[in-house]
mmCIF file of C-alpha atoms in Angstrom:
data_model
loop_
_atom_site.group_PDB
_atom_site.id
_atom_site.type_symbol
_atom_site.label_atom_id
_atom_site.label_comp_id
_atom_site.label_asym_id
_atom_site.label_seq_id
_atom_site.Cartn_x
_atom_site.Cartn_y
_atom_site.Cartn_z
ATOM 1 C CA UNK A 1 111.965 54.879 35.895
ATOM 2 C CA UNK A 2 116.005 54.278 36.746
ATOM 3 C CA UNK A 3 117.698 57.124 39.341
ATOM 4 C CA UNK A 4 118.862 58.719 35.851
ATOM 5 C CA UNK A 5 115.057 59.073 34.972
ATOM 6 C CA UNK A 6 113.434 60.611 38.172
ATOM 7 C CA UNK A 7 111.035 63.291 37.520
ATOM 8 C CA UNK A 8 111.149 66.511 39.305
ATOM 9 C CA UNK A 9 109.580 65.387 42.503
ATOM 10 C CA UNK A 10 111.767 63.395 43.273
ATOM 11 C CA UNK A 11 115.045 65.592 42.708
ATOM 12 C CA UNK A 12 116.872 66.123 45.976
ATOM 13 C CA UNK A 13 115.901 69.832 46.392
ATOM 14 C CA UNK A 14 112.153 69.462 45.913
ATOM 15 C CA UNK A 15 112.143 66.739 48.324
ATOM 16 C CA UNK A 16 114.302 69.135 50.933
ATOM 17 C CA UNK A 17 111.798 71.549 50.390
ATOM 18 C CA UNK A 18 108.947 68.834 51.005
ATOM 19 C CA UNK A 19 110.253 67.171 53.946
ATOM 20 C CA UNK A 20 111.225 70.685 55.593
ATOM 21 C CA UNK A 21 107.400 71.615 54.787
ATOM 22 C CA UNK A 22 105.799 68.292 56.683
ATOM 23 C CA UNK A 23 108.587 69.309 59.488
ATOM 24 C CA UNK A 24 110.332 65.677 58.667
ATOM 25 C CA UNK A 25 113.926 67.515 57.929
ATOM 26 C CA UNK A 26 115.770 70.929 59.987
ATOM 27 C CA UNK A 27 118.700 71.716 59.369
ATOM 28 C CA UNK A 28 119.960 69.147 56.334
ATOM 29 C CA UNK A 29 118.849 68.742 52.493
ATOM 30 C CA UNK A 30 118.785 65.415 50.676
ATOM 31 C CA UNK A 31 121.836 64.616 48.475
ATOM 32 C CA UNK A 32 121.266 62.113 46.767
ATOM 33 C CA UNK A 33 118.006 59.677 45.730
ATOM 34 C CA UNK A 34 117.993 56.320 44.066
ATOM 35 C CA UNK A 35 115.599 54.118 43.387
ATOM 36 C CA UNK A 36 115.326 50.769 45.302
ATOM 37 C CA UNK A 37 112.679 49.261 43.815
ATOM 38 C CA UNK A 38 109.467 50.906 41.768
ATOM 39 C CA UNK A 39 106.321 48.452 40.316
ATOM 40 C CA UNK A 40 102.907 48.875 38.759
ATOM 41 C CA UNK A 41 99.488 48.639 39.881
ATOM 42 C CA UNK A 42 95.998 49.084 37.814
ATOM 43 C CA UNK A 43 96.102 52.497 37.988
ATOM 44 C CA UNK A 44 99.340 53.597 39.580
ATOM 45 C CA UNK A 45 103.247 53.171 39.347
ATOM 46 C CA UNK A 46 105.174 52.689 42.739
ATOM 47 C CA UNK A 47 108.612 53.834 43.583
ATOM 48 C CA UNK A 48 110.588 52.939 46.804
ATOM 49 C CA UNK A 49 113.354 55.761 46.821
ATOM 50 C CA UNK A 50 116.173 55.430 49.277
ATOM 51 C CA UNK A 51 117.525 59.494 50.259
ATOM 52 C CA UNK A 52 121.116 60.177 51.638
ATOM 53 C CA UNK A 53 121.486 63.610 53.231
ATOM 54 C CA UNK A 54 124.125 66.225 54.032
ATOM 55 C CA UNK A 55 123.684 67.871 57.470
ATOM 56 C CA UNK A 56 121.867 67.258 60.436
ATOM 57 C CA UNK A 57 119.280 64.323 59.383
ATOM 58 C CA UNK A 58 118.493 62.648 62.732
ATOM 59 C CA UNK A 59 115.064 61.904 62.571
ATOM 60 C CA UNK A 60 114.198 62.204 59.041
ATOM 61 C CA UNK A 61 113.053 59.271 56.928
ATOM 62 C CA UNK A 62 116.094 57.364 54.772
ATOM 63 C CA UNK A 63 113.407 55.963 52.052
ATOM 64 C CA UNK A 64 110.187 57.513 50.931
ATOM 65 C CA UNK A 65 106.923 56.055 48.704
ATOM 66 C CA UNK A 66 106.503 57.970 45.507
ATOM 67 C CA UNK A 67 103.201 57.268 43.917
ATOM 68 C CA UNK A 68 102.799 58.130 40.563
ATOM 69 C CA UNK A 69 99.873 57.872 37.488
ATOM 70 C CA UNK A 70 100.477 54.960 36.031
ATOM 71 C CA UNK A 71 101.509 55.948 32.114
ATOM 72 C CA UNK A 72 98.775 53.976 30.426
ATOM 73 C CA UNK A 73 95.532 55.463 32.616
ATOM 74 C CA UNK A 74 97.344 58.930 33.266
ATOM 75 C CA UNK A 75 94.358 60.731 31.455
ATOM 76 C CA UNK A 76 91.667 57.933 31.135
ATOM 77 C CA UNK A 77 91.836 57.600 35.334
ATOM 78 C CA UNK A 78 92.841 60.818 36.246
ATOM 79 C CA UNK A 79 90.149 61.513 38.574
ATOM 80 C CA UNK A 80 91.064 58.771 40.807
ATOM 81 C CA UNK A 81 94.443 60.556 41.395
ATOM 82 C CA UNK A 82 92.506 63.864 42.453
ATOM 83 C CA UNK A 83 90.857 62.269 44.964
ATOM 84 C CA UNK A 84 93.720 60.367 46.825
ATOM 85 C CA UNK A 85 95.458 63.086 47.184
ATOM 86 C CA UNK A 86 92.806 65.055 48.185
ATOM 87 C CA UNK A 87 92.588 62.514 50.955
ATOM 88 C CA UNK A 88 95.801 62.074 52.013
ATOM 89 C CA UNK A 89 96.266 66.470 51.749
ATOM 90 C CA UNK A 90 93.227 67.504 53.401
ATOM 91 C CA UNK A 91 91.800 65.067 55.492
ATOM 92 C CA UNK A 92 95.031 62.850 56.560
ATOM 93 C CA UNK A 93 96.672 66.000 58.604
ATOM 94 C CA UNK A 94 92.981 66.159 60.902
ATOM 95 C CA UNK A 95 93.598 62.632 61.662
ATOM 96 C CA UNK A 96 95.241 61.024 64.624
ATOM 97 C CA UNK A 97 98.926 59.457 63.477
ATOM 98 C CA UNK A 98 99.106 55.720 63.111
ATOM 99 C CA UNK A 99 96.126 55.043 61.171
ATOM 100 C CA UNK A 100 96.886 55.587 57.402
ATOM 101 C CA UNK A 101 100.512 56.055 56.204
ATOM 102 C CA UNK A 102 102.313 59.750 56.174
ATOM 103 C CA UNK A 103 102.221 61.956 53.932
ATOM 104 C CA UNK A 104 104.955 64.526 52.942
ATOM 105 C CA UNK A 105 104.125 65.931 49.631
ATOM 106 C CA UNK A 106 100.972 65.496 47.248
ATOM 107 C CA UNK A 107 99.739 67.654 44.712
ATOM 108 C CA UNK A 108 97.440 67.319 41.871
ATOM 109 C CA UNK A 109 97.990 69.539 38.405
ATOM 110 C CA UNK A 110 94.436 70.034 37.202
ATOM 111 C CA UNK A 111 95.617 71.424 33.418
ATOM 112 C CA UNK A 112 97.987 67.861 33.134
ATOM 113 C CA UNK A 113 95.760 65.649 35.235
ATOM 114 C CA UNK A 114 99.531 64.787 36.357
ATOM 115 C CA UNK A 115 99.968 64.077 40.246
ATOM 116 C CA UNK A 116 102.028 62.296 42.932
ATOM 117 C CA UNK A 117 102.355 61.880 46.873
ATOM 118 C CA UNK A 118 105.220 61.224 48.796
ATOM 119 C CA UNK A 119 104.432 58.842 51.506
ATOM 120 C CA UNK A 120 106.386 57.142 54.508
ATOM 121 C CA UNK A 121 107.699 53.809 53.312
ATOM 122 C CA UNK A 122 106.485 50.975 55.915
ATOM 123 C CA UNK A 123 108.136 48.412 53.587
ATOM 124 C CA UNK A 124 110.432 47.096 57.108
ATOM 125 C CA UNK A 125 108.174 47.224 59.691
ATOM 126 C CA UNK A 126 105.057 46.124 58.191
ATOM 127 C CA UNK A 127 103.461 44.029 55.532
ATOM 128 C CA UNK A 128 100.383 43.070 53.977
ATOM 129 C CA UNK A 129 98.543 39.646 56.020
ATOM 130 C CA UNK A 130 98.723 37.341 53.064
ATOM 131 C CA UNK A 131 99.114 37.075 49.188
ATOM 132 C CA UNK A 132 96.251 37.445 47.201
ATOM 133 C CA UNK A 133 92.777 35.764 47.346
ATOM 134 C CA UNK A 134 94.332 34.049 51.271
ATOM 135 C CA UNK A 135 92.252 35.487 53.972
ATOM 136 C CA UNK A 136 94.350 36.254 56.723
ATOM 137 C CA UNK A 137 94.486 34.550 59.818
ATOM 138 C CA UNK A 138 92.114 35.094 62.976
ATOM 139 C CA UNK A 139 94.170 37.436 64.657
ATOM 140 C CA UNK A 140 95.687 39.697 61.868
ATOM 141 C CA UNK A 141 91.445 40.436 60.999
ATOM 142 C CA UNK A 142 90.617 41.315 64.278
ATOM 143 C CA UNK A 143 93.574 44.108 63.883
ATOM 144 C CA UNK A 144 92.432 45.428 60.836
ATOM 145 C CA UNK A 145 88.871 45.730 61.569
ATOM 146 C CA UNK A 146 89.759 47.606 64.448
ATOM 147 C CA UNK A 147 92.026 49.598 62.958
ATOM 148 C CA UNK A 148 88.882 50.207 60.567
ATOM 149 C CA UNK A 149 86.339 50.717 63.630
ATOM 150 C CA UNK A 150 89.127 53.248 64.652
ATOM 151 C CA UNK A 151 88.936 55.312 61.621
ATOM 152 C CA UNK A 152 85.159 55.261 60.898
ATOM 153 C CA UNK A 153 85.055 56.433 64.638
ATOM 154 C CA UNK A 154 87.070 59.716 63.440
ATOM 155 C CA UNK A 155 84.859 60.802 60.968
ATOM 156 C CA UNK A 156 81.704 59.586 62.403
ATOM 157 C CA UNK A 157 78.924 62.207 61.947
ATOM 158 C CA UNK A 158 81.314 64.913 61.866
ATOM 159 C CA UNK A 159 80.118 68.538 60.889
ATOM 160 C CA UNK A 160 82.508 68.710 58.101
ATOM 161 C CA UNK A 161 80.824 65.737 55.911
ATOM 162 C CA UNK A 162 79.707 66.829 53.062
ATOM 163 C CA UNK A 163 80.762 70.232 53.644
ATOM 164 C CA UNK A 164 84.549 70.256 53.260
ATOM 165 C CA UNK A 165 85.382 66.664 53.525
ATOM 166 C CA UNK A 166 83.495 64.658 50.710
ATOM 167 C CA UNK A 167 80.127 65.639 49.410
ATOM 168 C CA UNK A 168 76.606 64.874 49.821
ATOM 169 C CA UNK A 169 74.554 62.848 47.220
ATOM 170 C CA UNK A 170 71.047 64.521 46.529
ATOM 171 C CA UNK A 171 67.973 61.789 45.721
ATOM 172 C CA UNK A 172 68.437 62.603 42.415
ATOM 173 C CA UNK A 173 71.490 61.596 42.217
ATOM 174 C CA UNK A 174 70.977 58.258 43.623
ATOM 175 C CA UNK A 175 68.061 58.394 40.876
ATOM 176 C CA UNK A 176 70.296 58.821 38.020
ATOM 177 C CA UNK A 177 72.426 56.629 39.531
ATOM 178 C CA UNK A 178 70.287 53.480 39.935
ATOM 179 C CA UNK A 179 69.803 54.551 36.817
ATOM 180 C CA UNK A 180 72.466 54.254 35.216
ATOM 181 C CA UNK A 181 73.259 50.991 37.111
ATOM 182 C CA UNK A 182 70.161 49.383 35.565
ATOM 183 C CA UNK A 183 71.054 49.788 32.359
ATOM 184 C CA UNK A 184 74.490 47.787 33.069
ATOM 185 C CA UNK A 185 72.344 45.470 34.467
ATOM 186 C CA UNK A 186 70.110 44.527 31.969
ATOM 187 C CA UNK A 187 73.607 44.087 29.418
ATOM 188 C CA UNK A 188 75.414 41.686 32.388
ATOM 189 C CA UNK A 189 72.085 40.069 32.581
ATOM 190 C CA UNK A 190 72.160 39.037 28.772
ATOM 191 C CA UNK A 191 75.585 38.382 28.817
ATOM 192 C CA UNK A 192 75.020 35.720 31.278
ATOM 193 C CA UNK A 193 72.458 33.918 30.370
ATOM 194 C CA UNK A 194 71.084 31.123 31.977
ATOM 195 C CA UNK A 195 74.439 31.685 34.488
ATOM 196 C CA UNK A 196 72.237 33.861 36.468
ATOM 197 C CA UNK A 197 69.216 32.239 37.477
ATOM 198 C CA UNK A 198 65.672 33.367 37.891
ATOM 199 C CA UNK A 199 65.429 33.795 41.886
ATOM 200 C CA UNK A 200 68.515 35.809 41.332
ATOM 201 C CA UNK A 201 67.081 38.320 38.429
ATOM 202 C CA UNK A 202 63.526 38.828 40.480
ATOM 203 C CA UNK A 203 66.421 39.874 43.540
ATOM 204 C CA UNK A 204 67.854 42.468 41.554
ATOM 205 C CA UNK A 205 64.976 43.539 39.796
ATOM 206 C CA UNK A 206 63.346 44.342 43.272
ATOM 207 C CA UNK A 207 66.694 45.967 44.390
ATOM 208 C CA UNK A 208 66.010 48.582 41.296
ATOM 209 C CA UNK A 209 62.509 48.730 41.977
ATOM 210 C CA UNK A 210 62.624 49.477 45.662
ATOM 211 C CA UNK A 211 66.040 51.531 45.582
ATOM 212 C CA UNK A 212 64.503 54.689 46.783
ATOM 213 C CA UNK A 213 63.235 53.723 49.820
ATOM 214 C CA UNK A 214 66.402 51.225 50.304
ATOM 215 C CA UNK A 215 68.761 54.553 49.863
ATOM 216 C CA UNK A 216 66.843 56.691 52.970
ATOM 217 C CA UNK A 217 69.225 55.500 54.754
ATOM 218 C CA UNK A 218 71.612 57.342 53.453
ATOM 219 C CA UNK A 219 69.518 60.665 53.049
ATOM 220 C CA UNK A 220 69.102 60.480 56.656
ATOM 221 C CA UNK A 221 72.503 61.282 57.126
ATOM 222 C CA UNK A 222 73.451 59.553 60.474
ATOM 223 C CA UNK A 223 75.593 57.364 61.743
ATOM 224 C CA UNK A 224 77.683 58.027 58.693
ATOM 225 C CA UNK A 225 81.565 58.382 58.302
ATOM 226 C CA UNK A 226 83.972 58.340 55.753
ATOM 227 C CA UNK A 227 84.353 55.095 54.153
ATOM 228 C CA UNK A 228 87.509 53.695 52.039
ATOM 229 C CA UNK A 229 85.364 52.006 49.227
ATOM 230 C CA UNK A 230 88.084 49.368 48.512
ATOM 231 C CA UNK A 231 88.309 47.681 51.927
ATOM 232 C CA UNK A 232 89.837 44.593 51.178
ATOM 233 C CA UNK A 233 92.022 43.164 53.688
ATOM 234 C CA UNK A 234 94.727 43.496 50.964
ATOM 235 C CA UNK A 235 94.795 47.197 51.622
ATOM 236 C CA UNK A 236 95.698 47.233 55.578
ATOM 237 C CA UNK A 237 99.428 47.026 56.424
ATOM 238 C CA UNK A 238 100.252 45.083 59.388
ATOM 239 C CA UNK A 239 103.236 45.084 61.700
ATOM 240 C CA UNK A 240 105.827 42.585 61.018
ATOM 241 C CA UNK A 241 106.194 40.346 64.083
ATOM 242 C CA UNK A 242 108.693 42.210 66.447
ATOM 243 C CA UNK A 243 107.646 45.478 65.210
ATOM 244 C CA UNK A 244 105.495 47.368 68.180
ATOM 245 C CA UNK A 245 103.436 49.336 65.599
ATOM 246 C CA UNK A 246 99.966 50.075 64.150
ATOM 247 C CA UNK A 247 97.890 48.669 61.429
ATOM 248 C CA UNK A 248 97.816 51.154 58.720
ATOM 249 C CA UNK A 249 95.139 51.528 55.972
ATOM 250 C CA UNK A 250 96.224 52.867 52.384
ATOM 251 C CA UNK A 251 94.910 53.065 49.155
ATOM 252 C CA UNK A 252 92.400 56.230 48.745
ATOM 253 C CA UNK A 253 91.302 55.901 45.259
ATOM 254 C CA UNK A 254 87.607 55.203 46.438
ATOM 255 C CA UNK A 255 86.943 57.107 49.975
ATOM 256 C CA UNK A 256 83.834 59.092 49.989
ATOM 257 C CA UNK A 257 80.941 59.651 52.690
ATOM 258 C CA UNK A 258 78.744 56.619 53.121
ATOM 259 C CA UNK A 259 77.141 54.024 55.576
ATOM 260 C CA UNK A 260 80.095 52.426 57.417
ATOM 261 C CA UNK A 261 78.873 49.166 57.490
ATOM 262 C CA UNK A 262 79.607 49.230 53.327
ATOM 263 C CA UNK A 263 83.411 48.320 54.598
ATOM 264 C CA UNK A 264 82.392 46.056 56.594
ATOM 265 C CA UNK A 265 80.103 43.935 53.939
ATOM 266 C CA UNK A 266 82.906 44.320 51.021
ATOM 267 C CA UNK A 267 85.752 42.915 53.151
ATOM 268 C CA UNK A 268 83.993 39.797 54.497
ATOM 269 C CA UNK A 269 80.587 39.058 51.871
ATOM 270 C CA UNK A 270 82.262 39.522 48.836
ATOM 271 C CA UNK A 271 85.847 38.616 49.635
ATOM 272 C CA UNK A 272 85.666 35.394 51.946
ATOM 273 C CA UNK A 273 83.569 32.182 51.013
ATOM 274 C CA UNK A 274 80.568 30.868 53.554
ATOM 275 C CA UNK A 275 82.728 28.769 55.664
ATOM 276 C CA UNK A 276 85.305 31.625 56.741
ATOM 277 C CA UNK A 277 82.483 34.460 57.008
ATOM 278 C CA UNK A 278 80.012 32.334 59.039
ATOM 279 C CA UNK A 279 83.288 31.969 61.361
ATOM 280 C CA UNK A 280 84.746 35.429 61.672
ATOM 281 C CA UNK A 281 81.482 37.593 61.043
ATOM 282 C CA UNK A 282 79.287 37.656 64.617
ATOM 283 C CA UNK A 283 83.205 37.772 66.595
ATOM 284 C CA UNK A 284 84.421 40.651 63.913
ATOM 285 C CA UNK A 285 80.850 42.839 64.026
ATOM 286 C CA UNK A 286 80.826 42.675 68.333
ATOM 287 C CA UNK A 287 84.432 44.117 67.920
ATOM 288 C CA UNK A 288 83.520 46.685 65.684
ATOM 289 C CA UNK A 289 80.804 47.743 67.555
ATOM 290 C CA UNK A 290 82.946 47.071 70.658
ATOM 291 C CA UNK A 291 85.509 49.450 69.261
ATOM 292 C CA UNK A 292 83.419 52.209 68.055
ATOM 293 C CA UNK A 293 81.973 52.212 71.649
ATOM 294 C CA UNK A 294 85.446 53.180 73.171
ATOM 295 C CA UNK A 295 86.097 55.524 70.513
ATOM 296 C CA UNK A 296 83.466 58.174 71.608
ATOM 297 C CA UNK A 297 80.782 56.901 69.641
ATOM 298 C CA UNK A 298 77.144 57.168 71.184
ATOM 299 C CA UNK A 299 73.538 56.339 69.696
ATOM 300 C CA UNK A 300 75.035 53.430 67.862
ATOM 301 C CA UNK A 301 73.468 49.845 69.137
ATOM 302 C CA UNK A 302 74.709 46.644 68.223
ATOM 303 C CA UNK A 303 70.955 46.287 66.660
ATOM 304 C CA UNK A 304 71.504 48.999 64.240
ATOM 305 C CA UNK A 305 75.136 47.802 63.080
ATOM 306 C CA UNK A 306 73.342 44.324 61.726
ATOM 307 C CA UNK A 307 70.425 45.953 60.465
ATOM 308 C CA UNK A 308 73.042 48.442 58.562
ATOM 309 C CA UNK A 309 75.700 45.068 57.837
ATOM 310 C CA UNK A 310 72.529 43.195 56.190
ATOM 311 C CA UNK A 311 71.648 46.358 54.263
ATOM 312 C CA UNK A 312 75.064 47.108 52.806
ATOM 313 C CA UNK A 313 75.211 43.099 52.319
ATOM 314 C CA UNK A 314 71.989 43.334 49.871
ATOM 315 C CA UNK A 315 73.820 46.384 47.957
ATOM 316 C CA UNK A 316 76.817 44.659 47.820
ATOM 317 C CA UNK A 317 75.090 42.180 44.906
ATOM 318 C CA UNK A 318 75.277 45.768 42.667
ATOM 319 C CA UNK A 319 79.386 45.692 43.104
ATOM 320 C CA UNK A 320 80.247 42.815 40.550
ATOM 321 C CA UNK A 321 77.789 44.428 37.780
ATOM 322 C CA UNK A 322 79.667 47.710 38.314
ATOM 323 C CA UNK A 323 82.714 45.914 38.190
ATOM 324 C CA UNK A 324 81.923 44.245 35.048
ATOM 325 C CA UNK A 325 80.796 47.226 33.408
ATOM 326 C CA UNK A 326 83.986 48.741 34.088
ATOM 327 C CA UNK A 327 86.373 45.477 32.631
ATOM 328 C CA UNK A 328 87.469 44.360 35.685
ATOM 329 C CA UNK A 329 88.031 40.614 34.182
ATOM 330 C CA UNK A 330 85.432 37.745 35.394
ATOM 331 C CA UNK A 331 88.097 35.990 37.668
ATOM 332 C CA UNK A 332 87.665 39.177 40.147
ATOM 333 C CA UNK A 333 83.861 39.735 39.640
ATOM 334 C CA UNK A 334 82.321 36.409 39.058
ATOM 335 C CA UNK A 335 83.580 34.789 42.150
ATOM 336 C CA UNK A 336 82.351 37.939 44.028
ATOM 337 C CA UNK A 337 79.016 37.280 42.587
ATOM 338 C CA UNK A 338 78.712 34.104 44.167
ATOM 339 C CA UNK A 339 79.809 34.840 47.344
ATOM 340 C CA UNK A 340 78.080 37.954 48.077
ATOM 341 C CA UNK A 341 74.388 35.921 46.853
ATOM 342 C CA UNK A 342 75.514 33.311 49.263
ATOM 343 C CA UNK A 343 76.238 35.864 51.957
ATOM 344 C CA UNK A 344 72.626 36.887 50.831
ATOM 345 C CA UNK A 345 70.836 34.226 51.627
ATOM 346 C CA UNK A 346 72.638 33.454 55.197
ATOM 347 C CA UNK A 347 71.823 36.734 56.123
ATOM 348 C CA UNK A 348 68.037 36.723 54.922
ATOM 349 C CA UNK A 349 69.027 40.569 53.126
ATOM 350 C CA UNK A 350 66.042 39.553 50.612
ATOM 351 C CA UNK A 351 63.452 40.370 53.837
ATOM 352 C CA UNK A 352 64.470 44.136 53.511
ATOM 353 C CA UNK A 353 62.694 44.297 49.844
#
């Protein structure tokens, strides 16, 4: 995409009429928009586009985010689109401002499965902790899972789950869905081999066997929230040092209602090896539970959040089978095997079968 290229969203009247929408422009219009710098993800294509105005601009934002279907999954991945922008639409305006990025514009066109939001650009005053598989330091993960104690506190066993933000899952869903996750099983089994060993075959076999009773929690429906689904630390921006800001959380894709705690368990048991977990885990769950606390929440003891971190630890062993079945390569999924069965065993998850 080159300034020459840009597709109607981006034209300088749609994104007056945008930015006078969100109440981000008065009495001005955009003039002119290039673009600084665009890039691809899996699923996605990224455009940093710097806006000159004419008129009375003070205030209003000189470069925006455009996200954009990436060409190549535009149709294959289309839902995945529908739902980020259902997030950032409908349930990013009820939220308090400095936890997720801005949104001006987003809109999903269900007869092209074509779509796009226009989001404030944090490219100078923040960044993400580290590159890619580098934990980040001490300090940066205590922001972030605050910042992430902050948000599950927003949506925590609000009226509105289920209803009109996210939906329910019946028990026959989670049925058809252990289900269907058995069946990829029993093919990444045989692909494997004698890779995955007996004690670890009799622990997912009794994962599928007991998954009814393991998934009440769930059906109970408290001490739920909203949770992101991809909570890597990868996807938290952090101020640059200098900057008095926020930690922000992007990247929507996955969000849906669920036990909080699955957040929790993905960031640190399937992204960070025994050494780094075993140092960061007890300190990061007490701040968690420390920050939920002074966030409104009540009913919630310390007791239940490592009952609930253990239980989303042992369905965290499902993620890399999922993952394979969906051709994420083995460099992501294998090494996520190994460290969630290792975070496994620390834990003692097998004593909730």
């Amino acid at each position: 995409m080159t300034s020459s290229q840009l597709p109607a969203v981006a034209e300088p009247s749609y994104l007056t009429a945008s930015l006078r929408k969100a109440g981000a422009l008065d009495a001005g219009a955009v003039r002119e928009v290039k673009v600084l710098h665009q890039r691809d993800t899996v699923v996605s294509h990224i455009a940093r586009l710097g806006l000159r105005y004419v008129g009375e601009s003070a205030g209003s934002p000189q470069t925006l985010i455009l996200k954009t279907p990436h060409v190549d999954f535009a149709k294959t991945l289309a839902h995945g689109g529908r739902h980020e922008v259902a997030f950032y639409t409908k349930l990013s305006p009820k939220m308090p401002p400095g936890l997720v990025p801005r949104c001006f514009d987003g809109r999903f066109e269900e007869e092209s499965s074509n779509w796009h939001l226009l989001l404030e650009d944090l490219t100078d005053s923040h960044e993400i902790a580290t590159q890619w598989p580098l934990p980040p330091s001490r300090e940066q993960t205590f922001a972030i899972v605050a910042t992430l104690a902050r948000w599950h506190a927003v949506w925590w066993d609000h009226p509105d789950l289920g209803d009109t933000v996210g939906t329910w899952a019946s028990t026959e869903d989670s049925a058809q869905h252990m289900e269907t996750f058995a069946g990829h099983y029993d093919r990444f089994a045989d692909l494997l081999g004698d890779r995955l060993s007996e004690e670890r075959r009799i622990l997912f076999r009794r994962l599928i066997d007991q998954s009814a009773r393991l998934s009440e929690r769930y059906h109970l429906r408290r001490h739920l929230s909203i949770t992101h689904g991809d909570a890597h630390t990868w996807n938290f921006f952090l101020p640059r040092t200098g900057v008095a800001d926020t930690v922000r959380i992007f990247d929507f894709d996955l969000w849906g209602v669920n036990v909080p705690t699955n957040d929790l368990a993905y960031m640190m048991a399937m992204h960070w090896y025994p050494e780094r977990r075993q140092a960061l885990e007890r300190s990061l769950l007490n701040l968690y539970h420390e920050t939920l606390l002074a966030n409104g929440i009540t009913g919630y003891t310390r007791g239940a959040l490592d009952r609930d971190y253990r239980w989303s630890v042992l369905w965290h062993i499902t993620k890399p089978v999922w993952q394979w079945a969906i051709n994420i390569p083995p460099g992501i999924w294998w090494h996520h095997l190994e460290r969630v069965m290792m975070a496994v065993e620390d834990l003692g998850c097998e004593e909730l079968l």
